[in-house]
PDB file of C-alpha atoms in Angstrom:
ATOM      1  CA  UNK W 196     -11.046  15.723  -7.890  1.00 65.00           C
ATOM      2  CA  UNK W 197      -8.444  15.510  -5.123  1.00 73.00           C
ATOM      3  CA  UNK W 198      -6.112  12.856  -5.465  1.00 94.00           C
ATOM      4  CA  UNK W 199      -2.280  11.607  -6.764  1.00 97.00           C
ATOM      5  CA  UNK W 200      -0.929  11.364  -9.710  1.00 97.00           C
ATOM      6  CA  UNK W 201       2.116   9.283 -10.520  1.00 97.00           C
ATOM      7  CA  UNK W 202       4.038  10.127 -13.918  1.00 96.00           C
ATOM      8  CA  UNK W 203       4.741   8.497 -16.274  1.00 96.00           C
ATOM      9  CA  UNK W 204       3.279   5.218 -16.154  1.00 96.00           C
ATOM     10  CA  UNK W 205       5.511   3.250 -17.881  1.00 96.00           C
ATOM     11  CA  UNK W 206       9.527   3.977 -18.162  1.00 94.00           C
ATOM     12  CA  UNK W 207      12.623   2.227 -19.372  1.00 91.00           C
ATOM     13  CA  UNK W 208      16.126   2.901 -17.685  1.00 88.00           C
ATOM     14  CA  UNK W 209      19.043   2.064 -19.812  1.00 88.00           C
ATOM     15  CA  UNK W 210      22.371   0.485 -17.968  1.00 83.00           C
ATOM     16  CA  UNK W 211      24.056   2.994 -15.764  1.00 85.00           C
ATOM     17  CA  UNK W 212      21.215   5.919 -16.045  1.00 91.00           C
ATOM     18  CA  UNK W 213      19.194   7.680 -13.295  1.00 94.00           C
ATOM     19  CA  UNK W 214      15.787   8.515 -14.041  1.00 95.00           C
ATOM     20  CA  UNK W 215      13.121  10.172 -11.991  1.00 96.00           C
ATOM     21  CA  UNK W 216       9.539   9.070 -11.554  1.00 97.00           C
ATOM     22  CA  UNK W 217       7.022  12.249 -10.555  1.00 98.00           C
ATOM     23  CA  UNK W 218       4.499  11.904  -7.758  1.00 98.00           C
ATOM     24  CA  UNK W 219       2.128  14.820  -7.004  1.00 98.00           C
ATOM     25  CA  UNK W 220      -0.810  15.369  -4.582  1.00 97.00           C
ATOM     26  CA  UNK W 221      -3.611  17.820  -4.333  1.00 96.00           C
ATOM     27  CA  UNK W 222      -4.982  16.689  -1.315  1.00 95.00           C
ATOM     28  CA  UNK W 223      -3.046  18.651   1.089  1.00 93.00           C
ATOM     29  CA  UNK W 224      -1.475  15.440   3.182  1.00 93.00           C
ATOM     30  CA  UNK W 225       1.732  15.838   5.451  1.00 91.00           C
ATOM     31  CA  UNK W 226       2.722  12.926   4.792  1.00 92.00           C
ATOM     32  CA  UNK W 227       3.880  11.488   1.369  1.00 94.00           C
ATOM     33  CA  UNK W 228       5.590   7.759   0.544  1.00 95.00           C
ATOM     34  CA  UNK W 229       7.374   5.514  -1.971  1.00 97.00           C
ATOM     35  CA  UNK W 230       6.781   1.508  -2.357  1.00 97.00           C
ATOM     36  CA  UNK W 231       7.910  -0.903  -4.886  1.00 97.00           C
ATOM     37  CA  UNK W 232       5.774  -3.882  -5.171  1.00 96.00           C
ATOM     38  CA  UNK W 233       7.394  -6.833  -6.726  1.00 92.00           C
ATOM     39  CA  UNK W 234       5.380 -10.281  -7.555  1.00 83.00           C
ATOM     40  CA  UNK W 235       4.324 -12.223  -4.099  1.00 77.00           C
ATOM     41  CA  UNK W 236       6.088  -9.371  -2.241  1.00 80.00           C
ATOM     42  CA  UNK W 237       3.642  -6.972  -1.154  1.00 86.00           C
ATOM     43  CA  UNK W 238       4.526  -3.349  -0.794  1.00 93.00           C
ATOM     44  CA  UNK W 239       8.099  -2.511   0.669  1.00 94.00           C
ATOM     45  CA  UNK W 240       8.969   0.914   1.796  1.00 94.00           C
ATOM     46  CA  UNK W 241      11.488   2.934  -0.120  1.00 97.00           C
ATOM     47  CA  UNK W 242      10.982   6.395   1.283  1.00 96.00           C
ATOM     48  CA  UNK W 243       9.092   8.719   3.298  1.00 93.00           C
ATOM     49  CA  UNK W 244       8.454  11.781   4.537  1.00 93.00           C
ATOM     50  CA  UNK W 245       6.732  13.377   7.315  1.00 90.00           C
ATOM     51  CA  UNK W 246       7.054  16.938   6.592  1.00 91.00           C
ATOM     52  CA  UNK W 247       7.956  19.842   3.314  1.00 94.00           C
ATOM     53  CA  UNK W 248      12.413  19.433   3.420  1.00 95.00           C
ATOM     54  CA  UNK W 249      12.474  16.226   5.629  1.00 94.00           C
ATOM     55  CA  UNK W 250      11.823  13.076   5.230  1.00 94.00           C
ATOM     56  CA  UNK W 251      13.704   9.403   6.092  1.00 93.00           C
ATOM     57  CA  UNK W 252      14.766   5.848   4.749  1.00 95.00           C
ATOM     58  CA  UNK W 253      12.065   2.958   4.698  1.00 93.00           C
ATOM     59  CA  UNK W 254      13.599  -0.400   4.514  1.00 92.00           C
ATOM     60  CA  UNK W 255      15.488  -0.533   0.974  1.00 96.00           C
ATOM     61  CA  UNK W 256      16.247   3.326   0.261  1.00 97.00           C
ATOM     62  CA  UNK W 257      19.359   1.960  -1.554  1.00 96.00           C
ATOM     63  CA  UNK W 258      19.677   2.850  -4.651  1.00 96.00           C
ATOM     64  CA  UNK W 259      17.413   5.417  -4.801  1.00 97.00           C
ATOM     65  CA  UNK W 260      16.866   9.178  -3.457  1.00 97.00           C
ATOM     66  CA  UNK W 261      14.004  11.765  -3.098  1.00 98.00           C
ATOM     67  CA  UNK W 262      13.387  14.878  -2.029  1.00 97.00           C
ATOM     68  CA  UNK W 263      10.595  17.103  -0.770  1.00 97.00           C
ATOM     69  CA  UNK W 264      11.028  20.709  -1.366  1.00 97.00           C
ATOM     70  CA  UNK W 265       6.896  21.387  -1.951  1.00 97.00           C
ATOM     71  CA  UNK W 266       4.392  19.789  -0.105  1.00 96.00           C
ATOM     72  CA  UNK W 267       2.654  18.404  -2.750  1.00 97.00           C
ATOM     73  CA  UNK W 268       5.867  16.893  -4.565  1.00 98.00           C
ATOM     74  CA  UNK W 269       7.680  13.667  -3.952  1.00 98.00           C
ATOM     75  CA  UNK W 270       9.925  12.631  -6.606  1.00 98.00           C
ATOM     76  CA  UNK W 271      11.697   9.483  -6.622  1.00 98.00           C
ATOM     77  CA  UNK W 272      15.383   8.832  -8.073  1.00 97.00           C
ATOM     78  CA  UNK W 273      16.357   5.766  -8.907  1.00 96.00           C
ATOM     79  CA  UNK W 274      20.184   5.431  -9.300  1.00 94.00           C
ATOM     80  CA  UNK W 275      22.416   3.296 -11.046  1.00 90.00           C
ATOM     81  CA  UNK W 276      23.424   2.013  -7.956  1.00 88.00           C
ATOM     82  CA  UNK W 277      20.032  -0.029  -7.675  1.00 89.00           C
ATOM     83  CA  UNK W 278      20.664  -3.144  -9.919  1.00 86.00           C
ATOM     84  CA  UNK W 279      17.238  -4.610 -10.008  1.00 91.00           C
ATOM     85  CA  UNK W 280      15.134  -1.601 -10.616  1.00 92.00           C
ATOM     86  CA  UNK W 281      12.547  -3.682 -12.492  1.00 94.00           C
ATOM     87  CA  UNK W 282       9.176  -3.151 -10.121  1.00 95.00           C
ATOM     88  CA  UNK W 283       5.869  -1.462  -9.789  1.00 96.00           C
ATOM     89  CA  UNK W 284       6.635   1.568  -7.687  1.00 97.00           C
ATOM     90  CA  UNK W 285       3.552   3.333  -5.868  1.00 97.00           C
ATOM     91  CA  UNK W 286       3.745   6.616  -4.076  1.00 97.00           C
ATOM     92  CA  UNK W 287       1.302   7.333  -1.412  1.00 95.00           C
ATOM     93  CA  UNK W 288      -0.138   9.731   1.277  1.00 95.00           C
ATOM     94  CA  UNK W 289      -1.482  10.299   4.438  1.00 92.00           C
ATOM     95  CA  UNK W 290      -3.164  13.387   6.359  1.00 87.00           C
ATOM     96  CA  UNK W 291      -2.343  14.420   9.911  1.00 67.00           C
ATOM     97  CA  UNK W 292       0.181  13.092  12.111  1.00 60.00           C
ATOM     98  CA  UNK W 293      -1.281  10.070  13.194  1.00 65.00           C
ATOM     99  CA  UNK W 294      -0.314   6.178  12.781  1.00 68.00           C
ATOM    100  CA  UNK W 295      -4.433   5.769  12.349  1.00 81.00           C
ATOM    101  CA  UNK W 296      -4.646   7.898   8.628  1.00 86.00           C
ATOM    102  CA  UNK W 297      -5.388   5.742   5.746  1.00 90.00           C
ATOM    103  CA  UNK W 298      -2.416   5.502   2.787  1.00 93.00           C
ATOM    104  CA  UNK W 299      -4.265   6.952  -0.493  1.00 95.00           C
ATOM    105  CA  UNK W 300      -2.136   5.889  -3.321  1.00 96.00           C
ATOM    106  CA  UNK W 301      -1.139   7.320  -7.030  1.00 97.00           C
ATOM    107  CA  UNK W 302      -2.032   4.433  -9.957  1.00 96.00           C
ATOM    108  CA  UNK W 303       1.898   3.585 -10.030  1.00 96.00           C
ATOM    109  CA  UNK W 304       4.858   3.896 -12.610  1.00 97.00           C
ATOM    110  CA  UNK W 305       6.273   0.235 -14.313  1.00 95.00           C
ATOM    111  CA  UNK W 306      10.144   0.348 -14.680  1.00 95.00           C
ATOM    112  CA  UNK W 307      11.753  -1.828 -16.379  1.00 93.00           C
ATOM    113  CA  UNK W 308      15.447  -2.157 -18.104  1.00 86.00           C
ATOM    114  CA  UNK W 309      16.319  -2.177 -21.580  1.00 82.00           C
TER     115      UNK W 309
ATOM    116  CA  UNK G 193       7.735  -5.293  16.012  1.00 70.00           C
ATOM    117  CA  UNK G 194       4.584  -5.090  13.706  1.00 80.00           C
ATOM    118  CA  UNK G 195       3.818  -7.889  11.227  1.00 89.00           C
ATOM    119  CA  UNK G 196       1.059  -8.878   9.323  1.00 93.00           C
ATOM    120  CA  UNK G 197       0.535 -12.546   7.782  1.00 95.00           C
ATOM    121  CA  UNK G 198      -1.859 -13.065   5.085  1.00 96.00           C
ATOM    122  CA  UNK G 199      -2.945 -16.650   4.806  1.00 94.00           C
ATOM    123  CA  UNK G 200      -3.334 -18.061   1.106  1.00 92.00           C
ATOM    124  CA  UNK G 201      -1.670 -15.697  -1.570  1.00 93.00           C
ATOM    125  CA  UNK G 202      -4.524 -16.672  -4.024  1.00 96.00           C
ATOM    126  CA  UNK G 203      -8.250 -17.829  -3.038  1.00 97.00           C
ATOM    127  CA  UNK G 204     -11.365 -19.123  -5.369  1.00 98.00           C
ATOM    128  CA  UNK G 205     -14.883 -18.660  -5.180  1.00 98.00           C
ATOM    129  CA  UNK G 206     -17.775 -18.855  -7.449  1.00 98.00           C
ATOM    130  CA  UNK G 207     -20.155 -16.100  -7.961  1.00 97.00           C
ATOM    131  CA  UNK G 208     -22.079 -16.348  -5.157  1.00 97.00           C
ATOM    132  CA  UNK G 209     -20.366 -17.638  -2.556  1.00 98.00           C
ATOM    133  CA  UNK G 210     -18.691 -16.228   0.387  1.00 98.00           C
ATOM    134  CA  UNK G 211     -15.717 -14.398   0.458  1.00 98.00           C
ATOM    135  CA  UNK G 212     -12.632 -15.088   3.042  1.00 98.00           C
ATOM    136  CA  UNK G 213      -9.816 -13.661   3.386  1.00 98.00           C
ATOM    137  CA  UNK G 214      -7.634 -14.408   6.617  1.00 98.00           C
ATOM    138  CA  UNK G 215      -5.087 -11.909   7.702  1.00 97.00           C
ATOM    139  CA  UNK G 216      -3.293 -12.023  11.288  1.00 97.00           C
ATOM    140  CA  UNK G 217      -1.298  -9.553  12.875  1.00 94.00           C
ATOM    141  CA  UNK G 218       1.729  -8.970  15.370  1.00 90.00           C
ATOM    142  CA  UNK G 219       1.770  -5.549  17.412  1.00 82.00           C
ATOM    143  CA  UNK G 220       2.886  -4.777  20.788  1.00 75.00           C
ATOM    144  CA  UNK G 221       0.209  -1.907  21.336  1.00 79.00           C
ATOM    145  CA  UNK G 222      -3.405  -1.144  20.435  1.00 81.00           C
ATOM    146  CA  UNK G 223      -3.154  -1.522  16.018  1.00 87.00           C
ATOM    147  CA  UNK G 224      -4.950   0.076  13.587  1.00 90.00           C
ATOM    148  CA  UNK G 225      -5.859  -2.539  10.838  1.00 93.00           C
ATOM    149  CA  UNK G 226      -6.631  -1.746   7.399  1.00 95.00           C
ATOM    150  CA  UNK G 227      -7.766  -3.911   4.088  1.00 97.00           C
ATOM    151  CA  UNK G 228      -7.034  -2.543   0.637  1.00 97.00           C
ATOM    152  CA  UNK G 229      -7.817  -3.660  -3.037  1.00 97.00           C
ATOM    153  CA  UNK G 230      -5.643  -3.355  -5.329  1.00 96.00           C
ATOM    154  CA  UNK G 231      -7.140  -3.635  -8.994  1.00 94.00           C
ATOM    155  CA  UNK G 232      -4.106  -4.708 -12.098  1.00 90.00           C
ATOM    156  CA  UNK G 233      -2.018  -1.633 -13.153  1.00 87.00           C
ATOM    157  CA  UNK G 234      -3.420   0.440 -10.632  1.00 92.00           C
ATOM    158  CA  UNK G 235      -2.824   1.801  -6.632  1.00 94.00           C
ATOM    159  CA  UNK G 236      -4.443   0.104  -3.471  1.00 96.00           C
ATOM    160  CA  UNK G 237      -7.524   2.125  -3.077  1.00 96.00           C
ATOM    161  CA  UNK G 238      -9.022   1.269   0.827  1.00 96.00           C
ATOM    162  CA  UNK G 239     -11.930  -0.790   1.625  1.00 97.00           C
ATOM    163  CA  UNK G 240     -12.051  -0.371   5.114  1.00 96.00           C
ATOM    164  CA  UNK G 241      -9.999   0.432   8.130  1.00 93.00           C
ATOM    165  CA  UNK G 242     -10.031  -0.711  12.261  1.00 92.00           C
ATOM    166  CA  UNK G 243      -9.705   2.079  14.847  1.00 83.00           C
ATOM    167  CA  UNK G 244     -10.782   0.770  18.151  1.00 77.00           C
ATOM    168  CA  UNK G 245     -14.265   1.973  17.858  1.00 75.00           C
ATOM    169  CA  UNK G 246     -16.309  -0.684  16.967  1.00 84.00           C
ATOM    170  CA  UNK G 247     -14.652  -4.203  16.453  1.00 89.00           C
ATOM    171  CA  UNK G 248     -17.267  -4.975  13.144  1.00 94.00           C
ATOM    172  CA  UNK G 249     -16.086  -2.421  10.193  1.00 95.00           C
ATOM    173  CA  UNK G 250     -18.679  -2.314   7.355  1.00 95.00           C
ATOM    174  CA  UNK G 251     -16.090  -1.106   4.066  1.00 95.00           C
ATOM    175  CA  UNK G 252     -16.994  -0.197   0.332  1.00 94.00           C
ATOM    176  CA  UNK G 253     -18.662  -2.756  -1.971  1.00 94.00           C
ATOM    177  CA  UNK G 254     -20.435  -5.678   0.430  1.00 96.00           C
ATOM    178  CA  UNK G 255     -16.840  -6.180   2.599  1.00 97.00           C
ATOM    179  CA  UNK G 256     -16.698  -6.050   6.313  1.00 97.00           C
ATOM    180  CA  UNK G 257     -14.176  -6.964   8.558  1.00 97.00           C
ATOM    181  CA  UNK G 258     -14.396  -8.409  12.460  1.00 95.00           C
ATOM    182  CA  UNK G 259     -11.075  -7.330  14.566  1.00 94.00           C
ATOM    183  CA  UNK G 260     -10.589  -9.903  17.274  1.00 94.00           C
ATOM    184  CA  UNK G 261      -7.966  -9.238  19.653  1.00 91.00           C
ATOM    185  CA  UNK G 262      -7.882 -12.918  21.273  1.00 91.00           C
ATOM    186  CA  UNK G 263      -7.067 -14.149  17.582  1.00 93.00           C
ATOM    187  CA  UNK G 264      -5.155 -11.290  16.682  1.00 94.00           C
ATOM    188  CA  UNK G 265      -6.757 -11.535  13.332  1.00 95.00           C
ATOM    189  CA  UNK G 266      -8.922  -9.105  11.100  1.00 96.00           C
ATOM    190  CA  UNK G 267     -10.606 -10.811   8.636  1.00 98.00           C
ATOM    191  CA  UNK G 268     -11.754  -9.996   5.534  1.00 98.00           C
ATOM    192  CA  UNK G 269     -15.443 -11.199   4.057  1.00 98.00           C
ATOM    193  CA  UNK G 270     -17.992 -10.637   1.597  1.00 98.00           C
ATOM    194  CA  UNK G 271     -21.571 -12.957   1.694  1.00 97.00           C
ATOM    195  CA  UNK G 272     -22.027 -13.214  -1.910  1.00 97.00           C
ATOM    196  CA  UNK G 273     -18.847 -12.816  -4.689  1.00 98.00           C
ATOM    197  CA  UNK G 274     -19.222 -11.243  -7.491  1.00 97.00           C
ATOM    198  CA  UNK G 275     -17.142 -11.362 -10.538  1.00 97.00           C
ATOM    199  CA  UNK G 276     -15.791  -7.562 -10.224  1.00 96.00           C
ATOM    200  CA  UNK G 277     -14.542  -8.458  -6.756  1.00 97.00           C
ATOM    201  CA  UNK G 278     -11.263 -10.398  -8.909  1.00 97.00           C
ATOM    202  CA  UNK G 279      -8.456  -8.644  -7.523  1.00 97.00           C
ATOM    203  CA  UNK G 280      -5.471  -8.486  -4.675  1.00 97.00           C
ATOM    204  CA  UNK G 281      -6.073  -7.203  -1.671  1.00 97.00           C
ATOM    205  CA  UNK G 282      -3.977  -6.119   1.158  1.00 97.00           C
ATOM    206  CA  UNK G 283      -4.195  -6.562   4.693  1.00 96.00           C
ATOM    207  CA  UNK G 284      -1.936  -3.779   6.953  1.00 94.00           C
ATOM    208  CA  UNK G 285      -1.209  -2.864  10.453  1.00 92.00           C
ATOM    209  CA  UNK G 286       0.341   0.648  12.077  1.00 86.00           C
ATOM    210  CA  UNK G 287       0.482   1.404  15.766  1.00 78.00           C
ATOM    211  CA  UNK G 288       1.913   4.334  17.620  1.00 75.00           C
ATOM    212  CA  UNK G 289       5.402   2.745  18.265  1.00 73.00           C
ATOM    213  CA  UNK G 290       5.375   2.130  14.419  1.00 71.00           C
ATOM    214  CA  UNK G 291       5.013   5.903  13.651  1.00 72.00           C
ATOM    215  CA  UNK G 292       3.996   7.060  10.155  1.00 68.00           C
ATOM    216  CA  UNK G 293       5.405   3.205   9.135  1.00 82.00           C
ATOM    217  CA  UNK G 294       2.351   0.704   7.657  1.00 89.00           C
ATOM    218  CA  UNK G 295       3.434  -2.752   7.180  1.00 91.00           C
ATOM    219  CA  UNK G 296       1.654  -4.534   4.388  1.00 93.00           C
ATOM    220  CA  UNK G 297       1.019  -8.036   4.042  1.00 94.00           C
ATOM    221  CA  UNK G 298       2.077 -10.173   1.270  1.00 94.00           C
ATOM    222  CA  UNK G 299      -1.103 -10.208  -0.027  1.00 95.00           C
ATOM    223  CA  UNK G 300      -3.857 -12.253  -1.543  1.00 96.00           C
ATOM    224  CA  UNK G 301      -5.353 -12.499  -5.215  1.00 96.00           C
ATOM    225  CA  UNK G 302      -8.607 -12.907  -5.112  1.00 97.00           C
ATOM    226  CA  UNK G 303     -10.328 -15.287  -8.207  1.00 98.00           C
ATOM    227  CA  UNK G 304     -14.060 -15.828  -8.680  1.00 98.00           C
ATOM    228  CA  UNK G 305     -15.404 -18.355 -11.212  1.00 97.00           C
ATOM    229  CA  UNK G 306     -18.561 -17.613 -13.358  1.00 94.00           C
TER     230      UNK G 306
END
């Protein structure tokens, strides 16, 4: 079955470490995203990217980086620089180039600190 | 500027009743409108989604949603709850001045009592 999967889905950062959380999609989408969710916030846009090698800031890139160098991969870095990494992140998807696509989303990693 | 207010961040029903969930929406040109359910420890999967065809959209599991531009809402419903409908669920809007963006509202958790 086509769809994403997030890795892992649970991970603990220790003080001053980056750690990576894995996002991969066999659906052949364009388009590929990261959110955080956080209690009574709804989804908040981290990342995204439009295209294989190109993609832009959402609203609260900092602290964290990505990249896209397959079209299927969309790997998330969060830094030390982010001080409250605790949060459900979700990476999503989208076909075509249209605002009208549907989002089809991974089941999510939980970070939290030790 | 697209926005998306979700009245009520929790409802209850009993098993039975109907379901309402109220979401209004701010965007300068024609918006696409979309519901999602998220269940606990997992992604937003989509229930239905609004793109100007017809203004009635008949989703996944009983829910349907009426787009009414006067009221600039898109409101969710089901006729009759039923105890696996327990979850959050998402109202978001995207429009062609938006891009590849999706705003999400805050959303709503959903309760239904045997």
């Amino acid at each position: 079955d086509g769809g994403i999967t997030q890795s892992p889905k649970y991970l603990f950062r220790k003080e001053g470490q980056n750690v990576t959380l894995s996002c991969e999609q066999n659906l052949n989408h364009d388009a590929m995203y990261w959110y955080r969710q956080d209690p009574g916030q709804g989804l908040r846009l981290i990342y995204y990217s439009q295209i294989v090698n190109d993609f832009q800031k959402g609203d609260i890139a900092e602290g964290y980086s990505v990249s896209r160098e397959k079209k299927e991969s969309f790997p998330l870095t969060v830094t030390s620089a982010q001080k409250n990494p605790t949060a459900f992140y979700l990476c999503a998807s989208s076909q075509g180039q249209g605002s009208n696509q549907p989002q089809h989303f991974g089941d999510g990693t939980r970070l939290s600190i030790l | 500027a697209q926005s998306v207010t979700q009245l009520g961040s929790h409802v209850s029903v009993s098993e039975g009743a109907l379901v309402l969930l109220r979401c209004n929406y701010s965007s300068s040109v024609p918006p696409y409108l979309f519901w999602y359910v998220q269940y606990p420890n997992q992604g937003l999967q989509l229930l239905l989604k609004y793109t100007s065809a017809a203004t009635l959209v008949k989703g996944i599991n009983g829910f349907e949603a009426e787009f009414k531009k006067s009221e600039t809402s898109f409101h969710l419903t089901k006729p009759s709850a039923h105890m696996s409908d327990a979850a959050e669920y998402f109202c978001a809007v995207s429009d062609e001045a938006g891009g590849f963006k999706t705003i999400f509202g805050a959303g709503t958790r959903l309760f239904v009592k045997a």
